Amino acid sequence: MTRLIPAGTFTAPRGSLEGQGPWHLDEAHARSIIDLAAARSTDIVIDYEHQTLLAERNGQPAPAAGWVDPRSLEWRSDGLYGRVKWTAAAKAAIGDDSYRYLSPVFPYDAQSGDVLDLLHVALTNTPAIDTGAITELAAARMSSGRNPHDQEVTTVDREKLIAALGLASNATDEQIDQKLAALKAGNEDATALRQALGAEADAKPAEAVAALKAGVTPSQPDMTQYVPKAVFDEQQTALAALRTGSNDTELKGLIEDGLKDGRIPGQATADWLKGQGLAACKAYLDGAPAIAALRGASQTQGKPPKDEKPDALSETELAVCRASGISPEDYRKANPAPAQ
C-alpha cells in the first residue's frame, strides 16, 4: 500500500501547481474520499509530472505511470493509502531512481482547507512537500467551496465523465451528481454483501458468489432419528391390527353387558350393534336404560298380560325401540314373538 495524502495539516513550502494551503486531512474527510472513490467506475490514474493537468496547455499526451485501485483506499493514522499498480516503464524508472516521489491532485474547501477528494496523482521529482521517497507524497491544487463532485466535473474531461456514467451528452450537473450518488449507494450495498459473505473487499461478483457457495454446507440428517420405511410400515400395520383386536374385544364385552342388563333386548339387536361398530354401540348403550324386566324382574314374572296380543311388544321392547329409533314393526320382524 502507498501513502497518497498525509494526515493532519500540511502545506507546500516550495509551491504547488495551484493553491498554497495549508490543507488538512482527518479521518472523517478520508472516509468521505473513500466513499467517493468506491463509486468510481475507473481506476485513479498516476501520470508523469501532472501531464493530465497540462495536456490542454502543451498539447502533449499524458501516459499513465500507474493506477490506483479506488476500492483499495484506506485510512491509516498517518494518511490515506491506496494499492498502486505500476506500468513496466514506471517500474523501471522508479527502480533506477529516475523518479522518486508522488504528488496528489485534490479539491479542497477554500475556507477550511479540508481535502474533499482524490482526483489523480503524479509521478515527479519536484514534490511540493518533503515526505520521503516514492511511497510518500507531494503537492496539491485546486481550491473549491463547492461539492467535490462539481470540482471533479470541472477538472476531468466532462464528455468522458458523462460517457463513463452512461448519461446523455447534454446531461446537467444535477444529473451527474445523482448518477454518482447512485453509484456510491450501489457500491455500499456491494461492500456490505462482500462483508456478509466473507469475501475480500475488492472481490469481483463472481468471487463473492464463489465465497457464498463455499460457505454453504449441505445439511446431513441425523439418521439416528429415523427408521427405514419398511420398518415404519410394518409397525403401523401391527398397531392397526392391535387396535382392531382391542376394539373387537371391547365391543364384545359391551354387547354382553348390554344383554345382561337389558339395554340390548335380544340377539338380533346385539348382532345389529356388532355390525355398527364400537362407537355406535357405545352411543346406543349410553342412551338405552337398563330394563329390569330383561333381568328377570317383572310384575307378570315374564308372562304377557292376559289381554295382550300375541305379537304385541312389551313395555321393555317398546323402550328398546324408542332408544334405538327402530319402529315396533321392524323390531317385531327382527325379533319374532315367542310361542305361547
mmCIF file of C-alpha atoms in Angstrom:
data_model
loop_
_atom_site.group_PDB
_atom_site.id
_atom_site.type_symbol
_atom_site.label_atom_id
_atom_site.label_comp_id
_atom_site.label_asym_id
_atom_site.label_seq_id
_atom_site.Cartn_x
_atom_site.Cartn_y
_atom_site.Cartn_z
ATOM 1 C CA MET A 1 0.000 0.000 0.000
ATOM 2 C CA THR A 2 1.247 3.511 -0.865
ATOM 3 C CA ARG A 3 0.507 6.694 1.061
ATOM 4 C CA LEU A 4 -1.191 9.176 -1.251
ATOM 5 C CA ILE A 5 -2.167 12.067 1.073
ATOM 6 C CA PRO A 6 -0.712 12.719 4.556
ATOM 7 C CA ALA A 7 -2.804 13.021 7.701
ATOM 8 C CA GLY A 8 -3.182 16.273 9.601
ATOM 9 C CA THR A 9 -2.307 19.767 8.393
ATOM 10 C CA PHE A 10 0.285 20.194 5.628
ATOM 11 C CA THR A 11 1.485 22.882 3.205
ATOM 12 C CA ALA A 12 3.521 23.200 0.012
ATOM 13 C CA PRO A 13 6.522 25.293 1.080
ATOM 14 C CA ARG A 14 8.038 25.212 -2.405
ATOM 15 C CA GLY A 15 4.712 25.936 -4.087
ATOM 16 C CA SER A 16 2.150 23.797 -5.867
ATOM 17 C CA LEU A 17 0.572 23.946 -9.293
ATOM 18 C CA GLU A 18 -2.445 25.700 -7.834
ATOM 19 C CA GLY A 19 -3.315 26.675 -4.276
ATOM 20 C CA GLN A 20 -0.979 27.277 -1.389
ATOM 21 C CA GLY A 21 -2.524 25.602 1.626
ATOM 22 C CA PRO A 22 -2.493 24.890 4.374
ATOM 23 C CA TRP A 23 -4.538 21.762 3.710
ATOM 24 C CA HIS A 24 -5.980 19.338 6.212
ATOM 25 C CA LEU A 25 -6.998 15.682 6.146
ATOM 26 C CA ASP A 26 -8.649 13.926 9.079
ATOM 27 C CA GLU A 27 -10.339 10.548 9.357
ATOM 28 C CA ALA A 28 -13.858 11.872 8.667
ATOM 29 C CA HIS A 29 -12.841 13.516 5.389
ATOM 30 C CA ALA A 30 -10.738 10.497 4.472
ATOM 31 C CA ARG A 31 -13.801 8.260 4.913
ATOM 32 C CA SER A 32 -15.754 10.574 2.610
ATOM 33 C CA ILE A 33 -12.987 10.362 -0.004
ATOM 34 C CA ILE A 34 -13.000 6.567 0.290
ATOM 35 C CA ASP A 35 -16.765 6.517 -0.349
ATOM 36 C CA LEU A 36 -16.417 8.788 -3.381
ATOM 37 C CA ALA A 37 -13.626 6.661 -4.800
ATOM 38 C CA ALA A 38 -15.662 3.494 -4.330
ATOM 39 C CA ALA A 39 -18.338 4.948 -6.618
ATOM 40 C CA ARG A 40 -15.863 5.418 -9.468
ATOM 41 C CA SER A 41 -16.041 3.114 -12.471
ATOM 42 C CA THR A 42 -12.375 3.684 -13.398
ATOM 43 C CA ASP A 43 -9.085 3.456 -11.557
ATOM 44 C CA ILE A 44 -7.302 6.604 -10.354
ATOM 45 C CA VAL A 45 -4.526 7.486 -12.805
ATOM 46 C CA ILE A 46 -0.934 8.235 -11.835
ATOM 47 C CA ASP A 47 0.686 10.256 -14.636
ATOM 48 C CA TYR A 48 4.116 11.807 -15.145
ATOM 49 C CA GLU A 49 4.722 15.379 -13.917
ATOM 50 C CA HIS A 50 0.983 16.250 -13.770
ATOM 51 C CA GLN A 51 0.674 15.935 -17.548
ATOM 52 C CA THR A 52 -3.054 15.166 -17.137
ATOM 53 C CA LEU A 53 -3.467 18.767 -15.966
ATOM 54 C CA LEU A 54 -1.075 20.236 -18.538
ATOM 55 C CA ALA A 55 -2.207 18.340 -21.655
ATOM 56 C CA GLU A 56 -4.655 21.025 -22.736
ATOM 57 C CA ARG A 57 -1.936 23.673 -22.410
ATOM 58 C CA ASN A 58 1.005 21.921 -24.049
ATOM 59 C CA GLY A 59 -0.837 19.511 -26.343
ATOM 60 C CA GLN A 60 1.330 16.603 -25.217
ATOM 61 C CA PRO A 61 -0.038 13.129 -24.372
ATOM 62 C CA ALA A 62 -0.488 12.124 -20.746
ATOM 63 C CA PRO A 63 0.608 8.480 -20.472
ATOM 64 C CA ALA A 64 -0.088 6.610 -17.267
ATOM 65 C CA ALA A 65 2.718 5.644 -14.936
ATOM 66 C CA GLY A 66 0.387 3.574 -12.813
ATOM 67 C CA TRP A 67 -3.108 3.110 -11.474
ATOM 68 C CA VAL A 68 -4.644 3.252 -8.006
ATOM 69 C CA ASP A 69 -7.492 0.830 -7.326
ATOM 70 C CA PRO A 70 -10.196 3.189 -5.942
ATOM 71 C CA ARG A 71 -11.663 0.398 -3.837
ATOM 72 C CA SER A 72 -8.328 -0.169 -2.121
ATOM 73 C CA LEU A 73 -8.215 3.248 -0.424
ATOM 74 C CA GLU A 74 -7.945 3.019 3.342
ATOM 75 C CA TRP A 75 -7.348 5.401 6.216
ATOM 76 C CA ARG A 76 -4.381 4.951 8.496
ATOM 77 C CA SER A 77 -3.139 7.105 11.334
ATOM 78 C CA ASP A 78 -0.598 8.863 9.087
ATOM 79 C CA GLY A 79 -2.733 9.365 5.995
ATOM 80 C CA LEU A 80 -4.742 7.982 3.085
ATOM 81 C CA TYR A 81 -3.301 4.880 1.418
ATOM 82 C CA GLY A 82 -4.063 3.005 -1.791
ATOM 83 C CA ARG A 83 -2.868 -0.002 -3.768
ATOM 84 C CA VAL A 84 -0.811 1.067 -6.815
ATOM 85 C CA LYS A 85 -0.241 -0.972 -9.973
ATOM 86 C CA TRP A 86 2.756 0.457 -11.861
ATOM 87 C CA THR A 87 3.367 0.194 -15.589
ATOM 88 C CA ALA A 88 6.525 -1.572 -16.701
ATOM 89 C CA ALA A 89 8.083 1.743 -17.748
ATOM 90 C CA ALA A 90 7.305 3.366 -14.401
ATOM 91 C CA LYS A 91 8.689 0.377 -12.509
ATOM 92 C CA ALA A 92 11.926 0.710 -14.440
ATOM 93 C CA ALA A 93 12.083 4.478 -13.856
ATOM 94 C CA ILE A 94 11.483 4.044 -10.142
ATOM 95 C CA GLY A 95 13.934 1.186 -9.988
ATOM 96 C CA ASP A 96 16.808 3.256 -11.392
ATOM 97 C CA ASP A 97 15.801 6.371 -9.386
ATOM 98 C CA SER A 98 14.641 8.310 -12.441
ATOM 99 C CA TYR A 99 11.540 9.121 -10.388
ATOM 100 C CA ARG A 100 11.180 9.087 -6.620
ATOM 101 C CA TYR A 101 8.099 10.988 -5.434
ATOM 102 C CA LEU A 102 4.315 11.253 -5.739
ATOM 103 C CA SER A 103 2.162 14.383 -5.956
ATOM 104 C CA PRO A 104 -1.624 14.072 -5.416
ATOM 105 C CA VAL A 105 -4.234 16.285 -7.067
ATOM 106 C CA PHE A 106 -7.268 17.024 -4.920
ATOM 107 C CA PRO A 107 -10.062 19.586 -4.489
ATOM 108 C CA TYR A 108 -10.321 21.246 -1.089
ATOM 109 C CA ASP A 109 -12.556 23.591 0.860
ATOM 110 C CA ALA A 110 -11.296 27.140 0.327
ATOM 111 C CA GLN A 111 -12.318 28.179 3.841
ATOM 112 C CA SER A 112 -11.146 25.265 5.976
ATOM 113 C CA GLY A 113 -8.534 23.691 3.710
ATOM 114 C CA ASP A 114 -10.152 20.268 4.217
ATOM 115 C CA VAL A 115 -9.295 17.809 1.439
ATOM 116 C CA LEU A 116 -12.519 16.756 -0.321
ATOM 117 C CA ASP A 117 -11.489 14.124 -2.886
ATOM 118 C CA LEU A 118 -8.556 12.489 -4.683
ATOM 119 C CA LEU A 119 -8.677 13.090 -8.448
ATOM 120 C CA HIS A 120 -5.340 11.757 -9.684
ATOM 121 C CA VAL A 121 -1.650 11.541 -8.753
ATOM 122 C CA ALA A 122 1.609 12.430 -10.490
ATOM 123 C CA LEU A 123 4.995 10.728 -10.501
ATOM 124 C CA THR A 124 7.508 13.549 -10.079
ATOM 125 C CA ASN A 125 10.884 14.614 -8.746
ATOM 126 C CA THR A 126 9.676 18.018 -7.534
ATOM 127 C CA PRO A 127 7.081 17.349 -4.850
ATOM 128 C CA ALA A 128 5.583 20.274 -3.013
ATOM 129 C CA ILE A 129 6.086 18.572 0.337
ATOM 130 C CA ASP A 130 9.178 16.757 1.594
ATOM 131 C CA THR A 131 7.841 13.472 2.930
ATOM 132 C CA GLY A 132 10.302 10.919 1.688
ATOM 133 C CA ALA A 133 10.608 8.676 -1.330
ATOM 134 C CA ILE A 134 8.126 7.151 -3.733
ATOM 135 C CA THR A 135 5.642 5.662 -1.329
ATOM 136 C CA GLU A 136 5.154 9.013 0.347
ATOM 137 C CA LEU A 137 3.599 12.171 -1.093
ATOM 138 C CA ALA A 138 3.831 15.586 -2.646
ATOM 139 C CA ALA A 139 1.716 18.580 -3.607
ATOM 140 C CA ALA A 140 -1.813 19.665 -4.283
ATOM 141 C CA ARG A 141 -4.016 22.008 -6.230
ATOM 142 C CA MET A 142 -7.488 23.416 -6.729
ATOM 143 C CA SER A 143 -9.482 25.341 -4.175
ATOM 144 C CA SER A 144 -13.230 24.868 -4.059
ATOM 145 C CA GLY A 145 -16.086 25.644 -1.721
ATOM 146 C CA ARG A 146 -18.416 23.506 -3.832
ATOM 147 C CA ASN A 147 -19.296 19.852 -3.750
ATOM 148 C CA PRO A 148 -16.245 17.752 -4.734
ATOM 149 C CA HIS A 149 -18.352 16.120 -7.461
ATOM 150 C CA ASP A 150 -18.698 19.550 -9.123
ATOM 151 C CA GLN A 151 -14.971 20.167 -8.863
ATOM 152 C CA GLU A 152 -14.202 16.827 -10.460
ATOM 153 C CA VAL A 153 -16.561 17.548 -13.341
ATOM 154 C CA THR A 154 -14.665 20.812 -13.912
ATOM 155 C CA THR A 155 -11.270 19.121 -13.836
ATOM 156 C CA VAL A 156 -11.882 15.859 -15.607
ATOM 157 C CA ASP A 157 -12.917 15.839 -19.258
ATOM 158 C CA ARG A 158 -16.666 16.389 -18.916
ATOM 159 C CA GLU A 159 -17.578 14.463 -22.043
ATOM 160 C CA LYS A 160 -15.572 11.443 -20.934
ATOM 161 C CA LEU A 161 -17.167 11.527 -17.493
ATOM 162 C CA ILE A 162 -20.678 11.740 -18.945
ATOM 163 C CA ALA A 163 -19.943 8.841 -21.300
ATOM 164 C CA ALA A 164 -18.494 6.753 -18.474
ATOM 165 C CA LEU A 165 -21.636 7.351 -16.420
ATOM 166 C CA GLY A 166 -23.860 6.326 -19.339
ATOM 167 C CA LEU A 167 -25.681 9.660 -19.427
ATOM 168 C CA ALA A 168 -26.880 11.749 -22.369
ATOM 169 C CA SER A 169 -24.286 14.123 -23.834
ATOM 170 C CA ASN A 170 -26.290 17.125 -22.590
ATOM 171 C CA ALA A 171 -26.536 15.847 -19.001
ATOM 172 C CA THR A 172 -26.747 18.547 -16.335
ATOM 173 C CA ASP A 173 -24.565 18.820 -13.230
ATOM 174 C CA GLU A 174 -27.536 17.669 -11.157
ATOM 175 C CA GLN A 175 -27.937 14.523 -13.278
ATOM 176 C CA ILE A 176 -24.224 13.799 -12.958
ATOM 177 C CA ASP A 177 -24.414 14.202 -9.166
ATOM 178 C CA GLN A 178 -27.453 11.910 -8.980
ATOM 179 C CA LYS A 179 -25.688 9.236 -11.026
ATOM 180 C CA LEU A 180 -22.552 9.442 -8.883
ATOM 181 C CA ALA A 181 -24.669 9.213 -5.716
ATOM 182 C CA ALA A 182 -26.460 6.137 -7.097
ATOM 183 C CA LEU A 183 -23.131 4.507 -7.909
ATOM 184 C CA LYS A 184 -21.917 5.251 -4.407
ATOM 185 C CA ALA A 185 -25.039 3.715 -2.850
ATOM 186 C CA GLY A 186 -24.720 0.643 -5.054
ATOM 187 C CA ASN A 187 -21.102 0.221 -4.066
ATOM 188 C CA GLU A 188 -22.019 0.460 -0.377
ATOM 189 C CA ASP A 189 -24.551 -2.343 -0.871
ATOM 190 C CA ALA A 190 -21.934 -4.416 -2.694
ATOM 191 C CA THR A 191 -19.429 -3.793 0.098
ATOM 192 C CA ALA A 192 -21.949 -4.925 2.719
ATOM 193 C CA LEU A 193 -22.670 -8.056 0.672
ATOM 194 C CA ARG A 194 -18.956 -8.883 0.377
ATOM 195 C CA GLN A 195 -18.566 -8.497 4.135
ATOM 196 C CA ALA A 196 -21.584 -10.705 4.810
ATOM 197 C CA LEU A 197 -20.179 -13.391 2.511
ATOM 198 C CA GLY A 198 -16.702 -13.133 3.996
ATOM 199 C CA ALA A 199 -15.231 -12.163 0.612
ATOM 200 C CA GLU A 200 -12.290 -9.824 0.060
ATOM 201 C CA ALA A 201 -13.093 -6.099 -0.038
ATOM 202 C CA ASP A 202 -12.139 -5.907 -3.724
ATOM 203 C CA ALA A 203 -13.702 -9.235 -4.730
ATOM 204 C CA LYS A 204 -15.470 -9.332 -8.084
ATOM 205 C CA PRO A 205 -19.138 -10.502 -8.164
ATOM 206 C CA ALA A 206 -18.123 -13.979 -9.339
ATOM 207 C CA GLU A 207 -15.649 -14.244 -6.465
ATOM 208 C CA ALA A 208 -18.320 -13.192 -3.975
ATOM 209 C CA VAL A 209 -20.671 -15.869 -5.332
ATOM 210 C CA ALA A 210 -17.877 -18.431 -5.017
ATOM 211 C CA ALA A 211 -17.425 -17.401 -1.381
ATOM 212 C CA LEU A 212 -21.144 -17.886 -0.810
ATOM 213 C CA LYS A 213 -21.101 -21.363 -2.349
ATOM 214 C CA ALA A 214 -18.033 -22.312 -0.336
ATOM 215 C CA GLY A 215 -19.793 -21.293 2.864
ATOM 216 C CA VAL A 216 -22.875 -23.400 2.201
ATOM 217 C CA THR A 217 -22.544 -26.929 3.528
ATOM 218 C CA PRO A 218 -25.414 -29.293 2.702
ATOM 219 C CA SER A 219 -27.026 -30.315 5.982
ATOM 220 C CA GLN A 220 -26.842 -34.028 6.764
ATOM 221 C CA PRO A 221 -29.827 -35.529 8.617
ATOM 222 C CA ASP A 222 -29.250 -37.313 11.911
ATOM 223 C CA MET A 223 -30.017 -40.869 10.839
ATOM 224 C CA THR A 224 -30.362 -41.979 14.468
ATOM 225 C CA GLN A 225 -33.666 -40.083 14.496
ATOM 226 C CA TYR A 226 -35.115 -42.113 11.603
ATOM 227 C CA VAL A 227 -36.095 -45.726 10.848
ATOM 228 C CA PRO A 228 -36.325 -47.458 7.458
ATOM 229 C CA LYS A 229 -39.711 -47.001 5.762
ATOM 230 C CA ALA A 230 -40.283 -50.754 5.669
ATOM 231 C CA VAL A 231 -39.893 -50.914 9.452
ATOM 232 C CA PHE A 232 -42.247 -47.953 9.892
ATOM 233 C CA ASP A 233 -44.910 -49.513 7.641
ATOM 234 C CA GLU A 234 -44.627 -52.819 9.466
ATOM 235 C CA GLN A 235 -45.118 -51.146 12.835
ATOM 236 C CA GLN A 236 -48.104 -49.173 11.552
ATOM 237 C CA THR A 237 -49.734 -52.371 10.295
ATOM 238 C CA ALA A 238 -49.113 -54.118 13.605
ATOM 239 C CA LEU A 239 -50.522 -51.167 15.536
ATOM 240 C CA ALA A 240 -53.642 -51.103 13.361
ATOM 241 C CA ALA A 241 -54.159 -54.819 13.927
ATOM 242 C CA LEU A 242 -53.685 -54.362 17.660
ATOM 243 C CA ARG A 243 -56.240 -51.570 17.722
ATOM 244 C CA THR A 244 -58.709 -53.654 15.708
ATOM 245 C CA GLY A 245 -58.322 -56.627 18.068
ATOM 246 C CA SER A 246 -58.707 -54.394 21.090
ATOM 247 C CA ASN A 247 -61.822 -52.793 19.625
ATOM 248 C CA ASP A 248 -63.359 -56.166 18.844
ATOM 249 C CA THR A 249 -62.732 -57.333 22.408
ATOM 250 C CA GLU A 250 -64.237 -54.167 23.881
ATOM 251 C CA LEU A 251 -67.259 -54.362 21.549
ATOM 252 C CA LYS A 252 -67.888 -57.953 22.526
ATOM 253 C CA GLY A 253 -67.770 -57.051 26.218
ATOM 254 C CA LEU A 254 -70.177 -54.146 25.781
ATOM 255 C CA ILE A 255 -72.707 -56.316 23.947
ATOM 256 C CA GLU A 256 -72.507 -58.983 26.638
ATOM 257 C CA ASP A 257 -73.059 -56.373 29.347
ATOM 258 C CA GLY A 258 -75.977 -54.884 27.384
ATOM 259 C CA LEU A 259 -77.647 -58.266 27.036
ATOM 260 C CA LYS A 260 -77.248 -58.902 30.751
ATOM 261 C CA ASP A 261 -78.688 -55.604 31.991
ATOM 262 C CA GLY A 262 -81.452 -55.379 29.395
ATOM 263 C CA ARG A 263 -80.109 -52.418 27.421
ATOM 264 C CA ILE A 264 -79.820 -54.844 24.486
ATOM 265 C CA PRO A 265 -83.153 -56.719 24.344
ATOM 266 C CA GLY A 266 -82.129 -59.657 22.211
ATOM 267 C CA GLN A 267 -79.580 -61.307 19.947
ATOM 268 C CA ALA A 268 -80.921 -59.609 16.810
ATOM 269 C CA THR A 269 -80.162 -56.203 18.330
ATOM 270 C CA ALA A 270 -76.807 -57.485 19.527
ATOM 271 C CA ASP A 271 -75.898 -58.658 16.009
ATOM 272 C CA TRP A 272 -77.011 -55.334 14.579
ATOM 273 C CA LEU A 273 -74.895 -53.375 17.056
ATOM 274 C CA LYS A 274 -71.905 -55.589 16.349
ATOM 275 C CA GLY A 275 -72.134 -54.626 12.697
ATOM 276 C CA GLN A 276 -72.346 -50.911 13.569
ATOM 277 C CA GLY A 277 -69.007 -50.936 15.363
ATOM 278 C CA LEU A 278 -67.635 -49.869 18.718
ATOM 279 C CA ALA A 279 -68.538 -46.164 18.585
ATOM 280 C CA ALA A 280 -72.166 -46.804 17.551
ATOM 281 C CA CYS A 281 -72.561 -49.479 20.213
ATOM 282 C CA LYS A 282 -71.277 -47.117 22.917
ATOM 283 C CA ALA A 283 -73.679 -44.398 21.775
ATOM 284 C CA TYR A 284 -76.593 -46.837 21.801
ATOM 285 C CA LEU A 285 -75.819 -48.181 25.269
ATOM 286 C CA ASP A 286 -75.331 -44.683 26.683
ATOM 287 C CA GLY A 287 -78.898 -43.808 25.649
ATOM 288 C CA ALA A 288 -80.592 -47.123 26.482
ATOM 289 C CA PRO A 289 -81.882 -47.642 30.058
ATOM 290 C CA ALA A 290 -81.243 -50.860 31.892
ATOM 291 C CA ILE A 291 -84.521 -52.803 31.868
ATOM 292 C CA ALA A 292 -85.228 -54.830 34.964
ATOM 293 C CA ALA A 293 -87.739 -56.997 33.145
ATOM 294 C CA LEU A 294 -84.990 -58.342 30.913
ATOM 295 C CA ARG A 295 -83.039 -59.309 34.015
ATOM 296 C CA GLY A 296 -85.973 -61.447 35.193
ATOM 297 C CA ALA A 297 -87.835 -58.969 37.443
ATOM 298 C CA SER A 298 -91.357 -58.025 36.244
ATOM 299 C CA GLN A 299 -94.898 -57.812 37.606
ATOM 300 C CA THR A 300 -96.088 -60.634 35.369
ATOM 301 C CA GLN A 301 -92.992 -62.764 36.069
ATOM 302 C CA GLY A 302 -92.118 -62.840 32.395
ATOM 303 C CA LYS A 303 -95.637 -63.692 31.226
ATOM 304 C CA PRO A 304 -97.603 -61.346 28.990
ATOM 305 C CA PRO A 305 -100.794 -59.759 30.384
ATOM 306 C CA LYS A 306 -103.967 -61.707 29.735
ATOM 307 C CA ASP A 307 -105.412 -59.082 27.369
ATOM 308 C CA GLU A 308 -102.159 -58.577 25.407
ATOM 309 C CA LYS A 309 -101.983 -59.533 21.732
ATOM 310 C CA PRO A 310 -99.582 -62.392 20.967
ATOM 311 C CA ASP A 311 -97.340 -60.255 18.709
ATOM 312 C CA ALA A 312 -97.639 -57.012 20.677
ATOM 313 C CA LEU A 313 -94.423 -55.517 22.022
ATOM 314 C CA SER A 314 -93.887 -55.385 25.722
ATOM 315 C CA GLU A 315 -93.071 -52.145 27.506
ATOM 316 C CA THR A 316 -89.466 -53.265 27.573
ATOM 317 C CA GLU A 317 -89.378 -53.863 23.836
ATOM 318 C CA LEU A 318 -91.075 -50.536 23.181
ATOM 319 C CA ALA A 319 -88.422 -48.864 25.327
ATOM 320 C CA VAL A 320 -85.765 -50.520 23.180
ATOM 321 C CA CYS A 321 -87.470 -49.222 20.028
ATOM 322 C CA ARG A 322 -87.568 -45.702 21.403
ATOM 323 C CA ALA A 323 -83.915 -45.843 22.441
ATOM 324 C CA SER A 324 -82.701 -47.297 19.137
ATOM 325 C CA GLY A 325 -85.045 -45.455 16.763
ATOM 326 C CA ILE A 326 -86.465 -48.732 15.379
ATOM 327 C CA SER A 327 -90.162 -48.938 14.558
ATOM 328 C CA PRO A 328 -92.175 -51.549 16.504
ATOM 329 C CA GLU A 329 -92.973 -53.342 13.252
ATOM 330 C CA ASP A 330 -89.296 -53.612 12.227
ATOM 331 C CA TYR A 331 -88.396 -54.703 15.714
ATOM 332 C CA ARG A 332 -91.006 -57.474 15.716
ATOM 333 C CA LYS A 333 -89.848 -58.658 12.321
ATOM 334 C CA ALA A 334 -86.314 -58.931 13.642
ATOM 335 C CA ASN A 335 -87.445 -60.404 16.976
ATOM 336 C CA PRO A 336 -90.498 -62.724 16.471
ATOM 337 C CA ALA A 337 -92.737 -63.129 19.479
ATOM 338 C CA PRO A 338 -92.137 -66.384 21.392
ATOM 339 C CA ALA A 339 -94.747 -69.094 21.003
ATOM 340 C CA GLN A 340 -97.454 -69.030 23.730
#
